[in-house]
Amino acid sequence: MKKKDLSKIIIAIVILFVIPFFINLSFKIDSIGLLAAEWTAGDLLSFYGAVLGAVITLIGLAITLNYQSNQARKDDEIKYKPILKLSAVDVEYIGFMGRREVKIMFPFYAFNHDEYKTQKKILFYRQMEDTSDFHLIFENKGRGEAVEVSLDSVGIREVDWDEDSHLYIGASVPMSLGEILVNEKADIIISLPNYLFLKTGREYYSIRIDLVVSYDDMFHRNKKQ
């Protein structure tokens, strides 16, 4: 039993039994004629009936207030609910908004004793800077502010043209996107090096990238992914 519960039980015993006992004892004082009386069974029944009625009233009031409070919370959650949707995927976007970039890269390989290793590495990273960008535009289409918006994870699941390229994500997650107000947007940029698309004989390329974006409402009660 918790100490808090034990304290409540002791207080209830004092109110229901100890205090009435002393009240009854005070009515037996012979020195004051007006107080010379003794509680009967009817008096005790009236007293505990009044106490029971007060307890029932308080319980009913507590239940009502708790219901109203829960209902108000649900109404607020609906009234100010953010809804974050992927509204567009563009190759170019110039709108002013919060931006985060996720680079798709693959490691640099060279033999340990290659005398041109340094030059090759410089050329390699120059090629990695020449990218094709894809803008994932997320828009808050709800009725309330989206807070603690975060790119929780991003991973490459499938590459159909080069399974041995060992592509990896050149960004650390989670990545905060801050807050997105109603009708405002956020941009997650997926950057792919053009060097990846130099293979001949292919008309299209397919790569699967999984992203998990999470956000909460302004009351921090309804976190979603």
Short mmCIF file of C-alpha atoms in Angstrom, two decimals:
data_model
loop_
_atom_site.label_atom_id
_atom_site.label_comp_id
_atom_site.label_asym_id
_atom_site.label_seq_id
_atom_site.Cartn_x
_atom_site.Cartn_y
_atom_site.Cartn_z
CA MET A 1 0.00 0.00 0.00
CA LYS A 2 1.30 3.42 -0.91
CA LYS A 3 1.97 6.02 1.77
CA LYS A 4 -0.44 8.43 0.07
CA ASP A 5 -3.28 5.85 0.27
CA LEU A 6 -2.49 5.17 3.94
CA SER A 7 -2.67 8.89 4.71
CA LYS A 8 -6.09 9.13 3.04
CA ILE A 9 -7.40 6.20 5.09
CA ILE A 10 -6.17 7.76 8.35
CA ILE A 11 -7.77 11.11 7.49
CA ALA A 12 -11.07 9.38 6.64
CA ILE A 13 -11.07 7.49 9.97
CA VAL A 14 -10.41 10.71 11.87
CA ILE A 15 -13.24 12.55 10.10
CA LEU A 16 -15.80 9.73 10.33
CA PHE A 17 -15.09 8.32 13.80
CA VAL A 18 -12.68 10.33 15.95
CA ILE A 19 -14.25 13.76 15.44
CA PRO A 20 -17.84 12.50 16.01
CA PHE A 21 -16.65 10.75 19.19
CA PHE A 22 -15.30 13.99 20.65
CA ILE A 23 -18.40 15.88 19.56
CA ASN A 24 -20.57 13.32 21.36
CA LEU A 25 -18.28 13.53 24.39
CA SER A 26 -18.64 17.30 24.51
CA PHE A 27 -22.43 16.96 24.66
CA LYS A 28 -22.07 14.99 27.92
CA ILE A 29 -20.49 17.88 29.84
CA ASP A 30 -22.60 18.30 32.99
CA SER A 31 -21.24 21.72 33.88
CA ILE A 32 -23.02 23.37 30.97
CA GLY A 33 -26.67 22.59 30.93
CA LEU A 34 -27.25 23.51 27.31
CA LEU A 35 -24.69 20.90 26.24
CA ALA A 36 -25.98 18.14 28.49
CA ALA A 37 -27.18 15.69 25.88
CA GLU A 38 -26.24 12.43 24.25
CA TRP A 39 -26.44 11.31 20.67
CA THR A 40 -29.10 8.77 19.87
CA ALA A 41 -29.09 6.26 17.05
CA GLY A 42 -31.17 8.71 15.03
CA ASP A 43 -28.58 11.44 15.55
CA LEU A 44 -25.79 9.14 14.39
CA LEU A 45 -27.87 8.08 11.40
CA SER A 46 -28.51 11.72 10.49
CA PHE A 47 -24.82 12.59 10.87
CA TYR A 48 -23.48 9.74 8.77
CA GLY A 49 -26.31 10.20 6.27
CA ALA A 50 -25.22 13.81 5.82
CA VAL A 51 -21.59 12.72 5.48
CA LEU A 52 -22.52 10.03 2.95
CA GLY A 53 -24.61 12.52 0.99
CA ALA A 54 -21.71 14.98 0.91
CA VAL A 55 -19.31 12.24 -0.23
CA ILE A 56 -21.68 11.15 -3.01
CA THR A 57 -22.07 14.79 -4.09
CA LEU A 58 -18.30 15.28 -4.19
CA ILE A 59 -17.80 12.06 -6.15
CA GLY A 60 -20.47 13.11 -8.65
CA LEU A 61 -18.89 16.55 -8.96
CA ALA A 62 -15.44 15.02 -9.48
CA ILE A 63 -16.78 12.66 -12.18
CA THR A 64 -18.55 15.55 -13.93
CA LEU A 65 -15.49 17.79 -13.85
CA ASN A 66 -13.25 14.96 -15.06
CA TYR A 67 -15.63 14.21 -17.94
CA GLN A 68 -15.83 17.88 -18.92
CA SER A 69 -12.04 18.18 -18.74
CA ASN A 70 -11.51 15.09 -20.94
CA GLN A 71 -14.16 16.29 -23.39
CA ALA A 72 -12.54 19.73 -23.58
CA ARG A 73 -9.16 18.09 -24.25
CA LYS A 74 -10.63 15.98 -27.05
CA ASP A 75 -12.35 19.03 -28.54
CA ASP A 76 -9.06 20.97 -28.45
CA GLU A 77 -7.18 18.08 -30.06
CA ILE A 78 -9.71 18.04 -32.92
CA LYS A 79 -9.92 21.83 -33.16
CA TYR A 80 -6.14 22.33 -33.31
CA LYS A 81 -5.12 19.06 -34.96
CA PRO A 82 -2.15 19.35 -37.36
CA ILE A 83 -2.20 17.19 -40.49
CA LEU A 84 1.16 16.93 -42.24
CA LYS A 85 0.92 15.70 -45.83
CA LEU A 86 3.38 15.18 -48.67
CA SER A 87 1.88 17.69 -51.09
CA ALA A 88 4.41 17.56 -53.95
CA VAL A 89 7.68 16.14 -55.27
CA ASP A 90 9.49 18.67 -57.48
CA VAL A 91 12.90 18.87 -59.11
CA GLU A 92 13.01 22.58 -58.29
CA TYR A 93 11.35 24.67 -55.61
CA ILE A 94 12.11 28.29 -54.77
CA GLY A 95 9.55 28.88 -52.03
CA PHE A 96 10.89 30.21 -48.74
CA MET A 97 10.55 27.56 -46.07
CA GLY A 98 12.44 25.33 -43.71
CA ARG A 99 14.81 23.11 -45.69
CA ARG A 100 16.77 20.01 -44.83
CA GLU A 101 19.02 18.14 -47.26
CA VAL A 102 19.62 14.41 -47.42
CA LYS A 103 22.51 13.41 -49.69
CA ILE A 104 22.71 9.98 -51.28
CA MET A 105 26.37 8.99 -51.60
CA PHE A 106 28.61 6.00 -52.13
CA PRO A 107 32.09 5.41 -50.75
CA PHE A 108 35.31 6.25 -52.50
CA TYR A 109 37.47 3.28 -53.44
CA ALA A 110 41.18 3.28 -54.31
CA PHE A 111 44.11 0.93 -53.87
CA ASN A 112 46.40 1.75 -50.97
CA HIS A 113 49.48 2.13 -53.18
CA ASP A 114 47.74 4.03 -55.97
CA GLU A 115 49.97 7.03 -56.73
CA TYR A 116 46.95 8.93 -58.11
CA LYS A 117 44.78 8.28 -55.08
CA THR A 118 44.66 11.93 -53.96
CA GLN A 119 43.78 13.23 -57.42
CA LYS A 120 41.12 10.56 -57.85
CA LYS A 121 39.63 11.44 -54.48
CA ILE A 122 39.42 15.14 -55.39
CA LEU A 123 37.76 14.29 -58.70
CA PHE A 124 35.40 11.86 -56.99
CA TYR A 125 34.09 14.45 -54.50
CA ARG A 126 33.73 17.04 -57.26
CA GLN A 127 31.51 14.59 -59.07
CA MET A 128 29.53 14.07 -55.87
CA GLU A 129 28.80 17.81 -55.75
CA ASP A 130 27.10 17.69 -59.16
CA THR A 131 23.67 16.51 -58.09
CA SER A 132 20.06 16.14 -59.15
CA ASP A 133 17.77 17.36 -56.39
CA PHE A 134 14.26 16.16 -55.59
CA HIS A 135 12.19 18.35 -53.26
CA LEU A 136 9.72 16.56 -50.99
CA ILE A 137 7.26 19.30 -50.01
CA PHE A 138 5.41 18.65 -46.75
CA GLU A 139 2.45 20.93 -46.01
CA ASN A 140 0.46 21.37 -42.80
CA LYS A 141 -3.14 21.01 -44.00
CA GLY A 142 -4.63 20.74 -40.52
CA ARG A 143 -6.13 23.33 -38.18
CA GLY A 144 -3.28 23.64 -35.70
CA GLU A 145 0.46 24.11 -35.48
CA ALA A 146 2.70 21.08 -35.97
CA VAL A 147 5.51 21.13 -33.41
CA GLU A 148 8.66 19.05 -32.93
CA VAL A 149 8.60 18.08 -36.61
CA SER A 150 11.48 15.71 -37.19
CA LEU A 151 12.93 13.48 -39.89
CA ASP A 152 13.42 10.46 -37.64
CA SER A 153 14.96 8.05 -40.10
CA VAL A 154 15.87 7.68 -43.75
CA GLY A 155 17.12 4.57 -45.46
CA ILE A 156 17.85 3.17 -48.91
CA ARG A 157 15.85 0.01 -49.51
CA GLU A 158 16.29 -0.74 -53.20
CA VAL A 159 18.53 0.31 -56.11
CA ASP A 160 17.69 -1.40 -59.39
CA TRP A 161 20.65 -0.33 -61.54
CA ASP A 162 23.64 -0.82 -59.26
CA GLU A 163 23.21 -3.21 -56.37
CA ASP A 164 26.94 -3.26 -55.65
CA SER A 165 27.38 0.50 -55.34
CA HIS A 166 26.91 0.47 -51.54
CA LEU A 167 24.95 3.71 -51.54
CA TYR A 168 24.51 5.32 -48.15
CA ILE A 169 22.82 8.34 -46.60
CA GLY A 170 25.22 11.23 -46.10
CA ALA A 171 23.22 12.85 -43.28
CA SER A 172 22.67 12.18 -39.60
CA VAL A 173 19.19 11.62 -38.19
CA PRO A 174 17.01 12.52 -36.40
CA MET A 175 16.93 15.88 -38.18
CA SER A 176 14.74 18.63 -36.71
CA LEU A 177 12.39 20.57 -38.99
CA GLY A 178 11.18 22.85 -36.20
CA GLU A 179 7.55 23.99 -36.27
CA ILE A 180 5.18 24.17 -39.23
CA LEU A 181 2.24 26.55 -38.96
CA VAL A 182 -1.10 25.97 -40.68
CA ASN A 183 -0.74 26.10 -44.50
CA GLU A 184 3.04 26.42 -44.22
CA LYS A 185 5.47 24.00 -45.85
CA ALA A 186 8.76 22.27 -45.20
CA ASP A 187 11.18 20.96 -47.81
CA ILE A 188 13.24 17.78 -47.53
CA ILE A 189 15.73 17.70 -50.41
CA ILE A 190 16.96 14.33 -51.65
CA SER A 191 20.24 14.90 -53.54
CA LEU A 192 21.48 12.22 -55.92
CA PRO A 193 24.90 12.58 -57.61
CA ASN A 194 24.56 12.70 -61.40
CA TYR A 195 27.53 10.35 -61.48
CA LEU A 196 25.11 7.57 -60.56
CA PHE A 197 23.24 7.91 -63.85
CA LEU A 198 26.15 7.55 -66.27
CA LYS A 199 25.45 3.93 -67.14
CA THR A 200 24.46 3.51 -70.77
CA GLY A 201 21.60 1.46 -72.09
CA ARG A 202 19.11 2.44 -69.40
CA GLU A 203 16.02 4.54 -69.99
CA TYR A 204 15.03 4.91 -66.36
CA TYR A 205 16.42 4.40 -62.87
CA SER A 206 14.62 3.27 -59.75
CA ILE A 207 15.69 3.81 -56.17
CA ARG A 208 13.53 3.33 -53.09
CA ILE A 209 14.16 5.60 -50.13
CA ASP A 210 12.09 5.23 -46.95
CA LEU A 211 11.61 8.27 -44.73
CA VAL A 212 9.89 8.56 -41.36
CA VAL A 213 8.68 12.03 -40.37
CA SER A 214 7.12 12.60 -36.94
CA TYR A 215 5.30 15.58 -35.47
CA ASP A 216 3.15 16.53 -32.49
CA ASP A 217 0.33 18.95 -31.80
CA MET A 218 0.70 22.13 -29.75
CA PHE A 219 -0.49 20.33 -26.60
CA HIS A 220 2.08 17.51 -27.00
CA ARG A 221 -0.71 14.92 -26.77
CA ASN A 222 -0.97 13.48 -30.26
CA LYS A 223 2.41 12.49 -31.69
CA LYS A 224 2.18 11.00 -35.17
CA GLN A 225 4.46 9.51 -37.80
#
